[in-house]
CSV table of C-alpha atoms in Angstrom, one decimal:
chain,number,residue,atom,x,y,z
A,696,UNK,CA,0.0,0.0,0.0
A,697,UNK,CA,2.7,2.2,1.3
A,698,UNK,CA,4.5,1.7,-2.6
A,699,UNK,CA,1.6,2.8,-4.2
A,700,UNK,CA,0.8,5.7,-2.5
A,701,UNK,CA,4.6,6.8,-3.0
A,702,UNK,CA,3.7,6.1,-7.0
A,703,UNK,CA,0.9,8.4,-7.0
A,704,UNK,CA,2.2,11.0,-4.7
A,705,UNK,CA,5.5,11.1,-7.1
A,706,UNK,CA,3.3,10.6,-10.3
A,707,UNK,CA,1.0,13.6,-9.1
A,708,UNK,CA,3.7,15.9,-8.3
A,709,UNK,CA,5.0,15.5,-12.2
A,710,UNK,CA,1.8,16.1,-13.4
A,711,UNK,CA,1.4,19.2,-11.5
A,712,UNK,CA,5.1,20.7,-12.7
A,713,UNK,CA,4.2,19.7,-16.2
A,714,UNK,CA,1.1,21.3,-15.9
A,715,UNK,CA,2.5,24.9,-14.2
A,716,UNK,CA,5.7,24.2,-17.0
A,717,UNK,CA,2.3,24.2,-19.6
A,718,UNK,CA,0.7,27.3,-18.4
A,719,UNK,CA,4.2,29.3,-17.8
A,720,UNK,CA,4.8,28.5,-21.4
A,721,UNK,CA,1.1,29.7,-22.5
A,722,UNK,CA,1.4,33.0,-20.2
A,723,UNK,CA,5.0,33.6,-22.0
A,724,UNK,CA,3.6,33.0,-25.6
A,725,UNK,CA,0.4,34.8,-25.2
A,726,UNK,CA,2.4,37.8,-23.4
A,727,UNK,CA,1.3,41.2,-24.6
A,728,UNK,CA,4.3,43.7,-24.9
A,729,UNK,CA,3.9,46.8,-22.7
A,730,UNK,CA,0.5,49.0,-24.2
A,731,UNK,CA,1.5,51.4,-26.4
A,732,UNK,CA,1.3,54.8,-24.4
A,733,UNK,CA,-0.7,56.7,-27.2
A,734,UNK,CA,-3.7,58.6,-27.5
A,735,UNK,CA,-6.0,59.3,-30.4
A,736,UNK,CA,-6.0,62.6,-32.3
A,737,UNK,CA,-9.3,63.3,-30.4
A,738,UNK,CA,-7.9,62.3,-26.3
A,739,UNK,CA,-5.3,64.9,-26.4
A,740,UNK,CA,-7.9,67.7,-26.4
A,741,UNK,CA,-10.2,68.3,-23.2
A,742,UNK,CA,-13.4,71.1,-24.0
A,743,UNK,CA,-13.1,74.2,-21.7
A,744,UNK,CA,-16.4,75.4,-20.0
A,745,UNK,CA,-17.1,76.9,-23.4
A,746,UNK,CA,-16.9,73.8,-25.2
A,747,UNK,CA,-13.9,75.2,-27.3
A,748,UNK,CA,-10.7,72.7,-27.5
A,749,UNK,CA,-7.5,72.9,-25.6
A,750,UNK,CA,-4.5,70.7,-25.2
A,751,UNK,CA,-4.2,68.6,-22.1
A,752,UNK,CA,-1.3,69.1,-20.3
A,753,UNK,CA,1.6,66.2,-19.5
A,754,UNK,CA,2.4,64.3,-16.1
A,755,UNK,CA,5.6,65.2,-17.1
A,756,UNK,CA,5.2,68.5,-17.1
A,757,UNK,CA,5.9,70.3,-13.4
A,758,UNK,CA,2.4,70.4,-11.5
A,759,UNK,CA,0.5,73.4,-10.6
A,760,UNK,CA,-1.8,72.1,-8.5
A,761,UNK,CA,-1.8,70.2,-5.1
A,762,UNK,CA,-4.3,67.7,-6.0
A,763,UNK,CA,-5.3,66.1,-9.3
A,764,UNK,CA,-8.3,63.6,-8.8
A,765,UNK,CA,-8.8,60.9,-11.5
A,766,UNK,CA,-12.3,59.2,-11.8
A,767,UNK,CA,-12.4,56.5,-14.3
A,768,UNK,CA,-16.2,56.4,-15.4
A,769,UNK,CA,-17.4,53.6,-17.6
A,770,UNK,CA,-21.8,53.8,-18.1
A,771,UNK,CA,-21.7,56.1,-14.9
A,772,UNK,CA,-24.2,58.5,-15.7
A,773,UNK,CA,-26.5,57.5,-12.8
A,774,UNK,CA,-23.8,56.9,-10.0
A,775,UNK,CA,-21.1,59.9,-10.8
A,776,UNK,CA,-23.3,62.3,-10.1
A,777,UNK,CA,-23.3,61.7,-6.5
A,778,UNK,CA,-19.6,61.3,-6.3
A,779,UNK,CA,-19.0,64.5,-8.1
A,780,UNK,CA,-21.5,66.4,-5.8
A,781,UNK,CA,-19.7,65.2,-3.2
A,782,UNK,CA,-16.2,65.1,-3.9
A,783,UNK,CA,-16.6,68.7,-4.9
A,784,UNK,CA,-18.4,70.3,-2.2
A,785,UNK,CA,-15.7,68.7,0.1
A,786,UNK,CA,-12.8,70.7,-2.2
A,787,UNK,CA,-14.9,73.7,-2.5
A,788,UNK,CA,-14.7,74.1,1.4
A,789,UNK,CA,-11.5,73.0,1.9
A,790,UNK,CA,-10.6,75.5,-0.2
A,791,UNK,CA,-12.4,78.3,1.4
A,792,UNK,CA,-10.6,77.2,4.4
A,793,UNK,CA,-7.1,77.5,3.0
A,794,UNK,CA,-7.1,79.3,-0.3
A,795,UNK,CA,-3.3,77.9,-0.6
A,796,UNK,CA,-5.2,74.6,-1.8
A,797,UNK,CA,-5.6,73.8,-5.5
A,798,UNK,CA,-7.2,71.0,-7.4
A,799,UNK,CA,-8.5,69.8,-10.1
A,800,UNK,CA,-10.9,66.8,-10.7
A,801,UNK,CA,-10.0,64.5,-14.0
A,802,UNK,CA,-13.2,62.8,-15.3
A,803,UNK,CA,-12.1,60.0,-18.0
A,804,UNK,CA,-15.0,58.6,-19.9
A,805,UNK,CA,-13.5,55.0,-20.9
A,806,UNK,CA,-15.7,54.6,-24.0
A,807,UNK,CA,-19.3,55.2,-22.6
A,808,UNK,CA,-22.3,54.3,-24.2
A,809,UNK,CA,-24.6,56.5,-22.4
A,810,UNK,CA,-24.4,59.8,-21.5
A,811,UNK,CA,-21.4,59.9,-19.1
A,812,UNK,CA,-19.3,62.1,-20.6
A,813,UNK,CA,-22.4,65.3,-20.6
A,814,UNK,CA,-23.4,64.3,-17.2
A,815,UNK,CA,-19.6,65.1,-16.3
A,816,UNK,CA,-19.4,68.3,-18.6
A,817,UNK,CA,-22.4,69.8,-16.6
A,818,UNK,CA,-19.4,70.2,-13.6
A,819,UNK,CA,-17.0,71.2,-15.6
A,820,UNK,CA,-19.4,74.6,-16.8
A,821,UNK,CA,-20.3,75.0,-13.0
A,822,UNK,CA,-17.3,75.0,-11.7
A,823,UNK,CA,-14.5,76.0,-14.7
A,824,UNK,CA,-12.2,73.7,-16.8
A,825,UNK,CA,-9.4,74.5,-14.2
A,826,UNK,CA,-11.3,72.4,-11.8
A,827,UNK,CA,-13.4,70.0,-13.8
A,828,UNK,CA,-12.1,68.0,-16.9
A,829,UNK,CA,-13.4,65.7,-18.9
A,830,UNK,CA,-11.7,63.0,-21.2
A,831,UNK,CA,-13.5,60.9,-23.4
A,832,UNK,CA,-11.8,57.7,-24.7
A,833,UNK,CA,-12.5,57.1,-28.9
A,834,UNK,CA,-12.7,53.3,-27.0
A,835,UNK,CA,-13.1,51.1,-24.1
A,836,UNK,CA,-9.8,50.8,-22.4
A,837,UNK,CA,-10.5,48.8,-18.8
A,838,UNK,CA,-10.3,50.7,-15.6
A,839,UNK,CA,-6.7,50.9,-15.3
A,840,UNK,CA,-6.3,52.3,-18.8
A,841,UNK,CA,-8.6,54.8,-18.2
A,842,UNK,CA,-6.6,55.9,-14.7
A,843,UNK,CA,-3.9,55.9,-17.2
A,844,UNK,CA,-4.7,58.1,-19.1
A,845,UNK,CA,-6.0,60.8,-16.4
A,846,UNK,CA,-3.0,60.1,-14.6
A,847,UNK,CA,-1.1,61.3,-17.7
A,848,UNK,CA,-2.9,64.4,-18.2
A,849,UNK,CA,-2.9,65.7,-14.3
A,850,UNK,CA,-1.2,68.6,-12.9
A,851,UNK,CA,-1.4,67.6,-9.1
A,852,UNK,CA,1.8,67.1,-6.8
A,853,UNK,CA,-0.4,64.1,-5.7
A,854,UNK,CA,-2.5,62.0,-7.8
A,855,UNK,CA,-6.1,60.1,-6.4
A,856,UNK,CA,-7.9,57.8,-7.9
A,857,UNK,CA,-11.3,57.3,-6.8
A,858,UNK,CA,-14.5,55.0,-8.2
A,859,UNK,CA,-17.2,56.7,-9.9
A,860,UNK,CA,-19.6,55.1,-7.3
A,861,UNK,CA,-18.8,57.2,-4.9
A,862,UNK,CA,-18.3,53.8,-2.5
A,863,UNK,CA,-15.6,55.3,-0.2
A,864,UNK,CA,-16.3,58.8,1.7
A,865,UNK,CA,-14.3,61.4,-0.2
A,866,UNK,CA,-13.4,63.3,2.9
A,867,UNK,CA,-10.8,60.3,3.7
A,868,UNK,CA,-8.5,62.0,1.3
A,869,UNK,CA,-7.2,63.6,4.4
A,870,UNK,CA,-6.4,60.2,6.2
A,871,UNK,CA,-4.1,59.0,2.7
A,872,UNK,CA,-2.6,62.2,2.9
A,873,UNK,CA,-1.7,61.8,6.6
A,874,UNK,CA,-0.6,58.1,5.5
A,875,UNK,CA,1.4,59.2,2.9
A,876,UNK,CA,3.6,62.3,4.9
A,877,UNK,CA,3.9,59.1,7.4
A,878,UNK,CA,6.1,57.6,4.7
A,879,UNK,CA,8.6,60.0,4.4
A,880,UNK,CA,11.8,60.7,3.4
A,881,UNK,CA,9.7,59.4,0.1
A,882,UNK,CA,12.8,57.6,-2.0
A,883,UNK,CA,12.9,59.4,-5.4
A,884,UNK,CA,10.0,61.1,-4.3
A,885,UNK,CA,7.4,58.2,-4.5
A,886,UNK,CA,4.9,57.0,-2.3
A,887,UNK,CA,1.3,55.7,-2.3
A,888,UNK,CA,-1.3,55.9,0.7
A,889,UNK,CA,-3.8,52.8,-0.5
A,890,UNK,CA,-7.5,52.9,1.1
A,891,UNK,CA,-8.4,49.7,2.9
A,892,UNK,CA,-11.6,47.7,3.4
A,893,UNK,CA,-9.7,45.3,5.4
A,894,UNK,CA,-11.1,46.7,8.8
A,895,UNK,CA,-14.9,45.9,7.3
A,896,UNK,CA,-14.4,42.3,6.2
A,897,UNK,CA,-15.7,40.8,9.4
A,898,UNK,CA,-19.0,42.5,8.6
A,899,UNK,CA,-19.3,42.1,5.0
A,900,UNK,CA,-18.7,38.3,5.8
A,901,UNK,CA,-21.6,38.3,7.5
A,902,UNK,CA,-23.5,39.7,4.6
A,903,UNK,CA,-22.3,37.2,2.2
A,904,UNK,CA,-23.1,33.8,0.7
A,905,UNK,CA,-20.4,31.0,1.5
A,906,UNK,CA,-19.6,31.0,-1.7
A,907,UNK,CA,-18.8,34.4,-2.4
A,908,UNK,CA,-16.2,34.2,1.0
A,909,UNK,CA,-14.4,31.7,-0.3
A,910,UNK,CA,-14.1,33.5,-3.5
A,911,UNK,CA,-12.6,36.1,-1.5
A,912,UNK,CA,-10.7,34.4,1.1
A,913,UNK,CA,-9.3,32.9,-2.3
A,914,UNK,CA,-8.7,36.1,-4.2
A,915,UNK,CA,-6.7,37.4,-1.0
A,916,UNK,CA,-4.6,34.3,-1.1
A,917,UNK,CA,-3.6,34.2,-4.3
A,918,UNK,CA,-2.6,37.6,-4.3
A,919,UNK,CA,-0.5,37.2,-1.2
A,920,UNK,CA,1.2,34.2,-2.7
A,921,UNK,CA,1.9,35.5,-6.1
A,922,UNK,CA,2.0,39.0,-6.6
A,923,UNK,CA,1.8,41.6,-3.1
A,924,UNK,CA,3.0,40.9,0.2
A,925,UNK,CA,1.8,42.9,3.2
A,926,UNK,CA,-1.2,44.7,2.0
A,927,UNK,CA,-4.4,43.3,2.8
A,928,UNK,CA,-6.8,45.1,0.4
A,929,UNK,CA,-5.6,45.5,-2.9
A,930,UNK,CA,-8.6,46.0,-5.0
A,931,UNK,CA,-9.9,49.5,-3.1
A,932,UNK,CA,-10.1,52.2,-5.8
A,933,UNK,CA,-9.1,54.7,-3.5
A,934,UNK,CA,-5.2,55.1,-4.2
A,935,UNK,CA,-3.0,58.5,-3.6
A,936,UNK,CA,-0.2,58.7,-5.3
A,937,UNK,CA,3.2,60.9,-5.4
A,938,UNK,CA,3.3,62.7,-9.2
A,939,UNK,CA,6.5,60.6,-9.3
A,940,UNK,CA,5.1,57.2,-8.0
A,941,UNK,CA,2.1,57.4,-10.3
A,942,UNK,CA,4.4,58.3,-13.4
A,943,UNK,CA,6.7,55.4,-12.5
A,944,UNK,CA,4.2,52.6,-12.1
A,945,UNK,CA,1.8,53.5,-14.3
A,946,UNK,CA,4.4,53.4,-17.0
A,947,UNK,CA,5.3,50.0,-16.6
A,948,UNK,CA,1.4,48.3,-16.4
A,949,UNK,CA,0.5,45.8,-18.4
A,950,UNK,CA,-3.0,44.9,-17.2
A,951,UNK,CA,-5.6,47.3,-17.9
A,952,UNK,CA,-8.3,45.8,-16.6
A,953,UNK,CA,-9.8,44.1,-13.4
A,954,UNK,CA,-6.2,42.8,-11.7
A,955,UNK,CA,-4.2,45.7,-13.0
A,956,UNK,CA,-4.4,47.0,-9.5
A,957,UNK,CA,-2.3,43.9,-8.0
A,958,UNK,CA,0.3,44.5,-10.9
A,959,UNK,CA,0.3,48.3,-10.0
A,960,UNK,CA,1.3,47.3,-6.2
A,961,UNK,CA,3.8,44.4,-7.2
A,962,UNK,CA,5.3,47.0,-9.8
A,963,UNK,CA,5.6,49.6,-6.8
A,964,UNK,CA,7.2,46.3,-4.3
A,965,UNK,CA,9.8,45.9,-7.2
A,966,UNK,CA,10.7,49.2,-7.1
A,967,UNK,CA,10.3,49.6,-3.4
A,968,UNK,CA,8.2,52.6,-3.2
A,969,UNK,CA,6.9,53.0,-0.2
A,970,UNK,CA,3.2,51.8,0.6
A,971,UNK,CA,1.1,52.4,3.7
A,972,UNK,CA,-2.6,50.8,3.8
A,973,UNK,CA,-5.4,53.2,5.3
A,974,UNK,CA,-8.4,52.3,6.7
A,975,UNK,CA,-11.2,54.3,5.0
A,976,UNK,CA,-15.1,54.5,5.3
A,977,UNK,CA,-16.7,52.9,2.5
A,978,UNK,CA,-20.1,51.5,1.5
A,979,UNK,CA,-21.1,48.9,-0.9
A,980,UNK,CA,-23.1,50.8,-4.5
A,981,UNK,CA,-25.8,49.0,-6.0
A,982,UNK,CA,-24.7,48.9,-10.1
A,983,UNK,CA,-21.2,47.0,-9.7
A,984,UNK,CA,-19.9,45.8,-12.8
A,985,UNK,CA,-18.4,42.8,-11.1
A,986,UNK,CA,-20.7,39.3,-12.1
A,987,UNK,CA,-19.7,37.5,-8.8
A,988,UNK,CA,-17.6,34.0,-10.3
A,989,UNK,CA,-17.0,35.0,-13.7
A,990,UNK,CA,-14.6,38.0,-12.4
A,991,UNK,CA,-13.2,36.6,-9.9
A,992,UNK,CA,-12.1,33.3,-12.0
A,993,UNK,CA,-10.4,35.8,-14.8
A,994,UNK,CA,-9.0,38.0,-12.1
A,995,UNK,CA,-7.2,34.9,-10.4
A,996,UNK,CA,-6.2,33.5,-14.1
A,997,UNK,CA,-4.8,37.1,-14.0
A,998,UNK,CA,-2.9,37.1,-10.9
A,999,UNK,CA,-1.1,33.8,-12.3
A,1000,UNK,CA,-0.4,34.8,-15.7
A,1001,UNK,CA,1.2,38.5,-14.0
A,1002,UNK,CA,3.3,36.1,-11.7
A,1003,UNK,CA,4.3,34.0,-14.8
A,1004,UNK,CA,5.0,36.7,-17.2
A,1005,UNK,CA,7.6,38.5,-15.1
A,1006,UNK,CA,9.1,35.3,-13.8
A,1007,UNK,CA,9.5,34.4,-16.8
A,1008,UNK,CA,10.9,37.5,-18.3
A,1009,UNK,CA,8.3,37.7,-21.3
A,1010,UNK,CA,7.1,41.5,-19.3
A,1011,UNK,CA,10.3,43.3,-17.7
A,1012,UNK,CA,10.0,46.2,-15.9
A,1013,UNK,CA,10.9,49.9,-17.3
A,1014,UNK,CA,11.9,53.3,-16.6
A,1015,UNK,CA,9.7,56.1,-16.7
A,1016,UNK,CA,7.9,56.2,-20.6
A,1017,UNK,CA,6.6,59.1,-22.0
A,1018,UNK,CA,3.4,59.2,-23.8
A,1019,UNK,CA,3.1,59.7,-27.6
């Protein structure tokens, strides 16, 4: 008996190496190079409050204002406003309170097909095109793609990314800010103060089927065992960035769309920027574009094929790229 089970233990243990050789060779043949960093002839324009055409600026320009805010916004016409209302009024007064502050909020329409980009336009004639911009994408990018691009066309010494939802309190700006002055002396200037749902996963557990936890309590392994170490919530789209942290990671992404914010962090770990994870308030938005097992099954398909790629040296990481 004792043979036997030594056979099959043995004959198991070739099957699964010939299996991980299999799929390390399939995520090094079907490895995209790095996305081109280009923009249609119609994405390097934004429309002023007048709806006449100016040139966006570049993240490699120097900023001029303290804060950019990029809101990726894919079908958001119902959700954003409520996010915008609010992200705004919170600017609007802290700006009253320190007229030192400046910021301007980045509104990238990733290929909508409703009315996103006119419901976002309506903010940018309230409140001037020095405060609101919109970008609208000639096509569907993905989430990260979209940040991308906002990213690349922001003026801010620090960078946010926040959903379009509206999920996560605004106001909690001020605890990644705190998070991210904890960090310094930043190396090279770069840092990143993530938001965190960690602290609410005890209650959301309760709230959720079986199933769905162990999808989860999957998710948050895989992660930890392939791609980020240390930070418990990577999936939160409430990110702060220094300007020279988001230019550096975000020019070396591959993934644009539902993991690329686990290649964004393991791209950061590489280059050891500094990370600190923030508990934030945040609330779960009726309209996520999430279908429960089908995302999470690509997403951890995902996370194996971004170990895989840079293990096996089909994706390398880069120096800053500029965009065309």
């Amino acid at each position: 008996m004792a043979p036997l089970l030594l056979q099959l233990a043995v004959l198991g243990a070739a099957l699964a190496a010939a299996a991980l050789m299999l799929i390390s060779i399939v995520a090094f043949i079907t490895a995209t190079k790095m996305p081109a960093l280009h923009r249609h002839e119609e994405e390097k324009f934004f429309l002023n409050a007048k709806g006449q055409k100016e040139t966006l600026p570049s993240i490699w320009d120097l900023p001029t204002k303290q804060l950019s805010v990029v809101v990726p916004s894919y079908n958001e016409e119902k959700r954003l406003p409520v996010m915008m209302d609010e992200a705004l009024s919170y600017l609007e007064k802290r700006q009253k309170r320190d007229p030192a502050f400046t910021y301007e909020v980045i509104v990238v329409d990733d290929g909508s097909k409703d009315q996103t980009s006119k419901v976002a336009f309506k903010y940018c004639q309230k409140y001037g095109s020095d405060k609101v911009r919109v970008i609208t994408l000639v096509k569907n990018r993905g989430k990260g793609g979209a940040i991308r691009m906002g990213i690349f066309s922001s003026r801010g010494e620090k960078i946010l990314m926040a959903d379009a939802d509206g999920a996560t309190k605004f106001p909690d700006v001020e605890k990644l800010e705190k998070g991210l002055n904890d960090l310094q002396p930043w190396p090279n200037q770069m840092a990143i103060a993530c938001g965190s749902r960690a602290h609410l996963e005890k209650e959301s557990i309760a709230q959720r089927s079986y199933f769905r936890t162990l999808l989860m309590y999957g998710f948050h392994f895989l992660v930890w065992f392939l791609c980020v170490k240390g930070i418990r919530d990577t999936q939160c789209g409430f990110k702060l960035f220094t300007r020279e942290a988001a230019s550096q990671t975000f020019s070396s992404l591959h993934v644009e769309r539902w993991a690329f914010d686990v290649e964004l962090l393991y791209i950061a770990q590489c280059f050891k920027i500094p990370i600190a994870e923030i508990a934030v308030n945040w609330t779960e938005i009726e309209g996520s574009k999430l279908v429960p097992f089908w995302s999470w099954l690509q997403m951890g398909k995902d996370l194996l094929f971004i170990r895989l790629r840079y293990m096996t040296g089909a994706w390398r990481l880069e120096q800053t790229r500029k965009m065309n």
